[in-house]
Amino acid sequence: MQKNLVSIITPSFNSEKFIAETIVSVQNQTHINWEMIIVDDCSTDHTASIVERFIKNDGRIHLFRLDKNLGAGIARDIALSKAKGDYIAFLDADDLWKRKPIRCFYHGFPAFFESEEYLFLFRWCP
């Protein structure tokens, strides 16, 4: 594990209309120590090829393709099993982040990041 690495889990199914913008929203983060794990749930569109173009230029992005449509829950579980981060964030393939959600979380909850305990937190960072 890399220290303070955030693994961003993104299940995807037929997301060709959104996935590029979603990836760019992650790449634009002010916190740069992240990996994005996208699990393509047997899409029938060009989702995987769009993701592969990003992978060529950014080694922090990883794609795993399923041979059978298993649903978003299973796709998330598979992504979690591949995650190398100390922290996990979930981002759906049709959602976008502003520039600071990871940084906002770090600065908003410093004690959380020093703890050995596990906790599931949400914080809105407009």
JSON list of C-alpha atoms in Angstrom, two decimals:
[
{"chain": "A", "resi": 1, "resn": "MET", "atom": "CA", "xyz": [0.00, 0.00, 0.00]},
{"chain": "A", "resi": 2, "resn": "GLN", "atom": "CA", "xyz": [1.10, 3.52, -0.74]},
{"chain": "A", "resi": 3, "resn": "LYS", "atom": "CA", "xyz": [0.81, 5.94, 2.16]},
{"chain": "A", "resi": 4, "resn": "ASN", "atom": "CA", "xyz": [-2.44, 7.94, 1.99]},
{"chain": "A", "resi": 5, "resn": "LEU", "atom": "CA", "xyz": [-3.36, 6.52, -1.43]},
{"chain": "A", "resi": 6, "resn": "VAL", "atom": "CA", "xyz": [-7.05, 6.87, -2.20]},
{"chain": "A", "resi": 7, "resn": "SER", "atom": "CA", "xyz": [-8.59, 4.10, -4.32]},
{"chain": "A", "resi": 8, "resn": "ILE", "atom": "CA", "xyz": [-11.53, 5.40, -6.32]},
{"chain": "A", "resi": 9, "resn": "ILE", "atom": "CA", "xyz": [-13.97, 2.60, -7.14]},
{"chain": "A", "resi": 10, "resn": "THR", "atom": "CA", "xyz": [-16.08, 3.06, -10.29]},
{"chain": "A", "resi": 11, "resn": "PRO", "atom": "CA", "xyz": [-18.41, 0.35, -11.57]},
{"chain": "A", "resi": 12, "resn": "SER", "atom": "CA", "xyz": [-19.47, 0.94, -15.14]},
{"chain": "A", "resi": 13, "resn": "PHE", "atom": "CA", "xyz": [-22.03, -0.45, -17.57]},
{"chain": "A", "resi": 14, "resn": "ASN", "atom": "CA", "xyz": [-22.68, 1.11, -20.98]},
{"chain": "A", "resi": 15, "resn": "SER", "atom": "CA", "xyz": [-21.26, 4.41, -19.77]},
{"chain": "A", "resi": 16, "resn": "GLU", "atom": "CA", "xyz": [-19.72, 5.69, -23.01]},
{"chain": "A", "resi": 17, "resn": "LYS", "atom": "CA", "xyz": [-21.66, 8.97, -22.78]},
{"chain": "A", "resi": 18, "resn": "PHE", "atom": "CA", "xyz": [-20.28, 9.81, -19.33]},
{"chain": "A", "resi": 19, "resn": "ILE", "atom": "CA", "xyz": [-17.11, 7.89, -18.51]},
{"chain": "A", "resi": 20, "resn": "ALA", "atom": "CA", "xyz": [-14.61, 10.28, -20.12]},
{"chain": "A", "resi": 21, "resn": "GLU", "atom": "CA", "xyz": [-15.96, 13.26, -18.20]},
{"chain": "A", "resi": 22, "resn": "THR", "atom": "CA", "xyz": [-16.01, 11.22, -14.99]},
{"chain": "A", "resi": 23, "resn": "ILE", "atom": "CA", "xyz": [-12.35, 10.24, -15.43]},
{"chain": "A", "resi": 24, "resn": "VAL", "atom": "CA", "xyz": [-11.34, 13.83, -16.21]},
{"chain": "A", "resi": 25, "resn": "SER", "atom": "CA", "xyz": [-13.09, 15.00, -13.04]},
{"chain": "A", "resi": 26, "resn": "VAL", "atom": "CA", "xyz": [-10.86, 12.61, -11.07]},
{"chain": "A", "resi": 27, "resn": "GLN", "atom": "CA", "xyz": [-7.72, 13.62, -12.96]},
{"chain": "A", "resi": 28, "resn": "ASN", "atom": "CA", "xyz": [-8.46, 17.26, -12.08]},
{"chain": "A", "resi": 29, "resn": "GLN", "atom": "CA", "xyz": [-8.32, 16.61, -8.34]},
{"chain": "A", "resi": 30, "resn": "THR", "atom": "CA", "xyz": [-6.00, 18.79, -6.27]},
{"chain": "A", "resi": 31, "resn": "HIS", "atom": "CA", "xyz": [-5.06, 15.63, -4.33]},
{"chain": "A", "resi": 32, "resn": "ILE", "atom": "CA", "xyz": [-2.99, 13.58, -6.78]},
{"chain": "A", "resi": 33, "resn": "ASN", "atom": "CA", "xyz": [-2.23, 10.43, -4.78]},
{"chain": "A", "resi": 34, "resn": "TRP", "atom": "CA", "xyz": [-5.06, 8.27, -6.08]},
{"chain": "A", "resi": 35, "resn": "GLU", "atom": "CA", "xyz": [-5.81, 5.28, -8.25]},
{"chain": "A", "resi": 36, "resn": "MET", "atom": "CA", "xyz": [-9.05, 4.83, -10.15]},
{"chain": "A", "resi": 37, "resn": "ILE", "atom": "CA", "xyz": [-10.32, 1.29, -10.52]},
{"chain": "A", "resi": 38, "resn": "ILE", "atom": "CA", "xyz": [-13.01, 0.94, -13.15]},
{"chain": "A", "resi": 39, "resn": "VAL", "atom": "CA", "xyz": [-14.80, -2.38, -13.47]},
{"chain": "A", "resi": 40, "resn": "ASP", "atom": "CA", "xyz": [-16.66, -2.66, -16.76]},
{"chain": "A", "resi": 41, "resn": "ASP", "atom": "CA", "xyz": [-19.69, -4.86, -16.17]},
{"chain": "A", "resi": 42, "resn": "CYS", "atom": "CA", "xyz": [-19.82, -6.44, -19.66]},
{"chain": "A", "resi": 43, "resn": "SER", "atom": "CA", "xyz": [-20.74, -3.25, -21.51]},
{"chain": "A", "resi": 44, "resn": "THR", "atom": "CA", "xyz": [-22.00, -3.55, -25.07]},
{"chain": "A", "resi": 45, "resn": "ASP", "atom": "CA", "xyz": [-20.92, -0.03, -26.05]},
{"chain": "A", "resi": 46, "resn": "HIS", "atom": "CA", "xyz": [-17.48, 1.65, -26.28]},
{"chain": "A", "resi": 47, "resn": "THR", "atom": "CA", "xyz": [-16.97, 2.22, -22.55]},
{"chain": "A", "resi": 48, "resn": "ALA", "atom": "CA", "xyz": [-13.88, 0.00, -22.29]},
{"chain": "A", "resi": 49, "resn": "SER", "atom": "CA", "xyz": [-12.14, 1.49, -25.32]},
{"chain": "A", "resi": 50, "resn": "ILE", "atom": "CA", "xyz": [-12.68, 5.01, -23.96]},
{"chain": "A", "resi": 51, "resn": "VAL", "atom": "CA", "xyz": [-11.16, 3.99, -20.61]},
{"chain": "A", "resi": 52, "resn": "GLU", "atom": "CA", "xyz": [-8.24, 2.30, -22.38]},
{"chain": "A", "resi": 53, "resn": "ARG", "atom": "CA", "xyz": [-7.36, 5.59, -24.10]},
{"chain": "A", "resi": 54, "resn": "PHE", "atom": "CA", "xyz": [-7.05, 7.24, -20.69]},
{"chain": "A", "resi": 55, "resn": "ILE", "atom": "CA", "xyz": [-4.97, 4.35, -19.33]},
{"chain": "A", "resi": 56, "resn": "LYS", "atom": "CA", "xyz": [-2.34, 4.92, -22.03]},
{"chain": "A", "resi": 57, "resn": "ASN", "atom": "CA", "xyz": [-1.63, 8.38, -20.58]},
{"chain": "A", "resi": 58, "resn": "ASP", "atom": "CA", "xyz": [-2.32, 7.88, -16.88]},
{"chain": "A", "resi": 59, "resn": "GLY", "atom": "CA", "xyz": [-0.99, 4.86, -14.97]},
{"chain": "A", "resi": 60, "resn": "ARG", "atom": "CA", "xyz": [-3.27, 5.62, -12.02]},
{"chain": "A", "resi": 61, "resn": "ILE", "atom": "CA", "xyz": [-6.29, 4.37, -13.96]},
{"chain": "A", "resi": 62, "resn": "HIS", "atom": "CA", "xyz": [-7.00, 0.62, -14.08]},
{"chain": "A", "resi": 63, "resn": "LEU", "atom": "CA", "xyz": [-9.67, -1.27, -16.01]},
{"chain": "A", "resi": 64, "resn": "PHE", "atom": "CA", "xyz": [-11.05, -4.71, -15.25]},
{"chain": "A", "resi": 65, "resn": "ARG", "atom": "CA", "xyz": [-13.57, -6.17, -17.68]},
{"chain": "A", "resi": 66, "resn": "LEU", "atom": "CA", "xyz": [-16.20, -8.72, -16.70]},
{"chain": "A", "resi": 67, "resn": "ASP", "atom": "CA", "xyz": [-17.24, -11.42, -19.17]},
{"chain": "A", "resi": 68, "resn": "LYS", "atom": "CA", "xyz": [-20.77, -11.48, -17.79]},
{"chain": "A", "resi": 69, "resn": "ASN", "atom": "CA", "xyz": [-23.03, -8.71, -16.49]},
{"chain": "A", "resi": 70, "resn": "LEU", "atom": "CA", "xyz": [-23.05, -9.20, -12.72]},
{"chain": "A", "resi": 71, "resn": "GLY", "atom": "CA", "xyz": [-24.36, -5.84, -11.50]},
{"chain": "A", "resi": 72, "resn": "ALA", "atom": "CA", "xyz": [-22.84, -2.80, -9.84]},
{"chain": "A", "resi": 73, "resn": "GLY", "atom": "CA", "xyz": [-22.54, -4.43, -6.40]},
{"chain": "A", "resi": 74, "resn": "ILE", "atom": "CA", "xyz": [-20.36, -7.28, -7.66]},
{"chain": "A", "resi": 75, "resn": "ALA", "atom": "CA", "xyz": [-18.37, -4.84, -9.81]},
{"chain": "A", "resi": 76, "resn": "ARG", "atom": "CA", "xyz": [-17.66, -2.75, -6.68]},
{"chain": "A", "resi": 77, "resn": "ASP", "atom": "CA", "xyz": [-16.61, -5.87, -4.76]},
{"chain": "A", "resi": 78, "resn": "ILE", "atom": "CA", "xyz": [-14.19, -6.83, -7.53]},
{"chain": "A", "resi": 79, "resn": "ALA", "atom": "CA", "xyz": [-12.76, -3.31, -7.58]},
{"chain": "A", "resi": 80, "resn": "LEU", "atom": "CA", "xyz": [-12.34, -3.39, -3.79]},
{"chain": "A", "resi": 81, "resn": "SER", "atom": "CA", "xyz": [-10.37, -6.63, -4.09]},
{"chain": "A", "resi": 82, "resn": "LYS", "atom": "CA", "xyz": [-7.98, -4.88, -6.52]},
{"chain": "A", "resi": 83, "resn": "ALA", "atom": "CA", "xyz": [-7.62, -1.66, -4.50]},
{"chain": "A", "resi": 84, "resn": "LYS", "atom": "CA", "xyz": [-4.21, -0.76, -3.11]},
{"chain": "A", "resi": 85, "resn": "GLY", "atom": "CA", "xyz": [-5.19, 2.40, -1.26]},
{"chain": "A", "resi": 86, "resn": "ASP", "atom": "CA", "xyz": [-5.39, 3.17, 2.41]},
{"chain": "A", "resi": 87, "resn": "TYR", "atom": "CA", "xyz": [-8.75, 4.82, 1.74]},
{"chain": "A", "resi": 88, "resn": "ILE", "atom": "CA", "xyz": [-11.66, 4.01, -0.54]},
{"chain": "A", "resi": 89, "resn": "ALA", "atom": "CA", "xyz": [-13.94, 6.41, -2.39]},
{"chain": "A", "resi": 90, "resn": "PHE", "atom": "CA", "xyz": [-16.90, 5.43, -4.54]},
{"chain": "A", "resi": 91, "resn": "LEU", "atom": "CA", "xyz": [-17.74, 7.31, -7.72]},
{"chain": "A", "resi": 92, "resn": "ASP", "atom": "CA", "xyz": [-20.35, 6.11, -10.21]},
{"chain": "A", "resi": 93, "resn": "ALA", "atom": "CA", "xyz": [-19.49, 6.21, -13.91]},
{"chain": "A", "resi": 94, "resn": "ASP", "atom": "CA", "xyz": [-22.04, 8.94, -14.59]},
{"chain": "A", "resi": 95, "resn": "ASP", "atom": "CA", "xyz": [-21.03, 11.23, -11.71]},
{"chain": "A", "resi": 96, "resn": "LEU", "atom": "CA", "xyz": [-18.51, 14.06, -11.53]},
{"chain": "A", "resi": 97, "resn": "TRP", "atom": "CA", "xyz": [-16.32, 15.45, -8.79]},
{"chain": "A", "resi": 98, "resn": "LYS", "atom": "CA", "xyz": [-15.37, 19.06, -8.33]},
{"chain": "A", "resi": 99, "resn": "ARG", "atom": "CA", "xyz": [-11.65, 19.73, -7.87]},
{"chain": "A", "resi": 100, "resn": "LYS", "atom": "CA", "xyz": [-11.36, 19.22, -4.12]},
{"chain": "A", "resi": 101, "resn": "PRO", "atom": "CA", "xyz": [-13.45, 16.40, -2.63]},
{"chain": "A", "resi": 102, "resn": "ILE", "atom": "CA", "xyz": [-10.48, 14.24, -1.62]},
{"chain": "A", "resi": 103, "resn": "ARG", "atom": "CA", "xyz": [-8.50, 17.22, -0.32]},
{"chain": "A", "resi": 104, "resn": "CYS", "atom": "CA", "xyz": [-11.60, 18.54, 1.45]},
{"chain": "A", "resi": 105, "resn": "PHE", "atom": "CA", "xyz": [-12.09, 15.20, 3.14]},
{"chain": "A", "resi": 106, "resn": "TYR", "atom": "CA", "xyz": [-8.45, 15.07, 4.27]},
{"chain": "A", "resi": 107, "resn": "HIS", "atom": "CA", "xyz": [-8.53, 18.55, 5.75]},
{"chain": "A", "resi": 108, "resn": "GLY", "atom": "CA", "xyz": [-12.01, 18.17, 7.18]},
{"chain": "A", "resi": 109, "resn": "PHE", "atom": "CA", "xyz": [-11.28, 14.96, 9.06]},
{"chain": "A", "resi": 110, "resn": "PRO", "atom": "CA", "xyz": [-7.55, 14.90, 9.96]},
{"chain": "A", "resi": 111, "resn": "ALA", "atom": "CA", "xyz": [-8.10, 12.72, 13.03]},
{"chain": "A", "resi": 112, "resn": "PHE", "atom": "CA", "xyz": [-9.83, 10.12, 10.87]},
{"chain": "A", "resi": 113, "resn": "PHE", "atom": "CA", "xyz": [-6.74, 9.74, 8.70]},
{"chain": "A", "resi": 114, "resn": "GLU", "atom": "CA", "xyz": [-4.52, 9.23, 11.75]},
{"chain": "A", "resi": 115, "resn": "SER", "atom": "CA", "xyz": [-6.77, 6.53, 13.20]},
{"chain": "A", "resi": 116, "resn": "GLU", "atom": "CA", "xyz": [-6.41, 2.78, 12.84]},
{"chain": "A", "resi": 117, "resn": "GLU", "atom": "CA", "xyz": [-10.18, 2.37, 13.10]},
{"chain": "A", "resi": 118, "resn": "TYR", "atom": "CA", "xyz": [-12.49, 1.74, 10.18]},
{"chain": "A", "resi": 119, "resn": "LEU", "atom": "CA", "xyz": [-15.29, 4.17, 9.55]},
{"chain": "A", "resi": 120, "resn": "PHE", "atom": "CA", "xyz": [-17.69, 4.94, 6.75]},
{"chain": "A", "resi": 121, "resn": "LEU", "atom": "CA", "xyz": [-18.10, 8.70, 6.32]},
{"chain": "A", "resi": 122, "resn": "PHE", "atom": "CA", "xyz": [-19.77, 11.10, 3.96]},
{"chain": "A", "resi": 123, "resn": "ARG", "atom": "CA", "xyz": [-19.08, 14.79, 3.80]},
{"chain": "A", "resi": 124, "resn": "TRP", "atom": "CA", "xyz": [-20.50, 17.21, 1.27]},
{"chain": "A", "resi": 125, "resn": "CYS", "atom": "CA", "xyz": [-17.76, 19.48, -0.08]},
{"chain": "A", "resi": 126, "resn": "PRO", "atom": "CA", "xyz": [-19.33, 22.01, -2.45]}
]
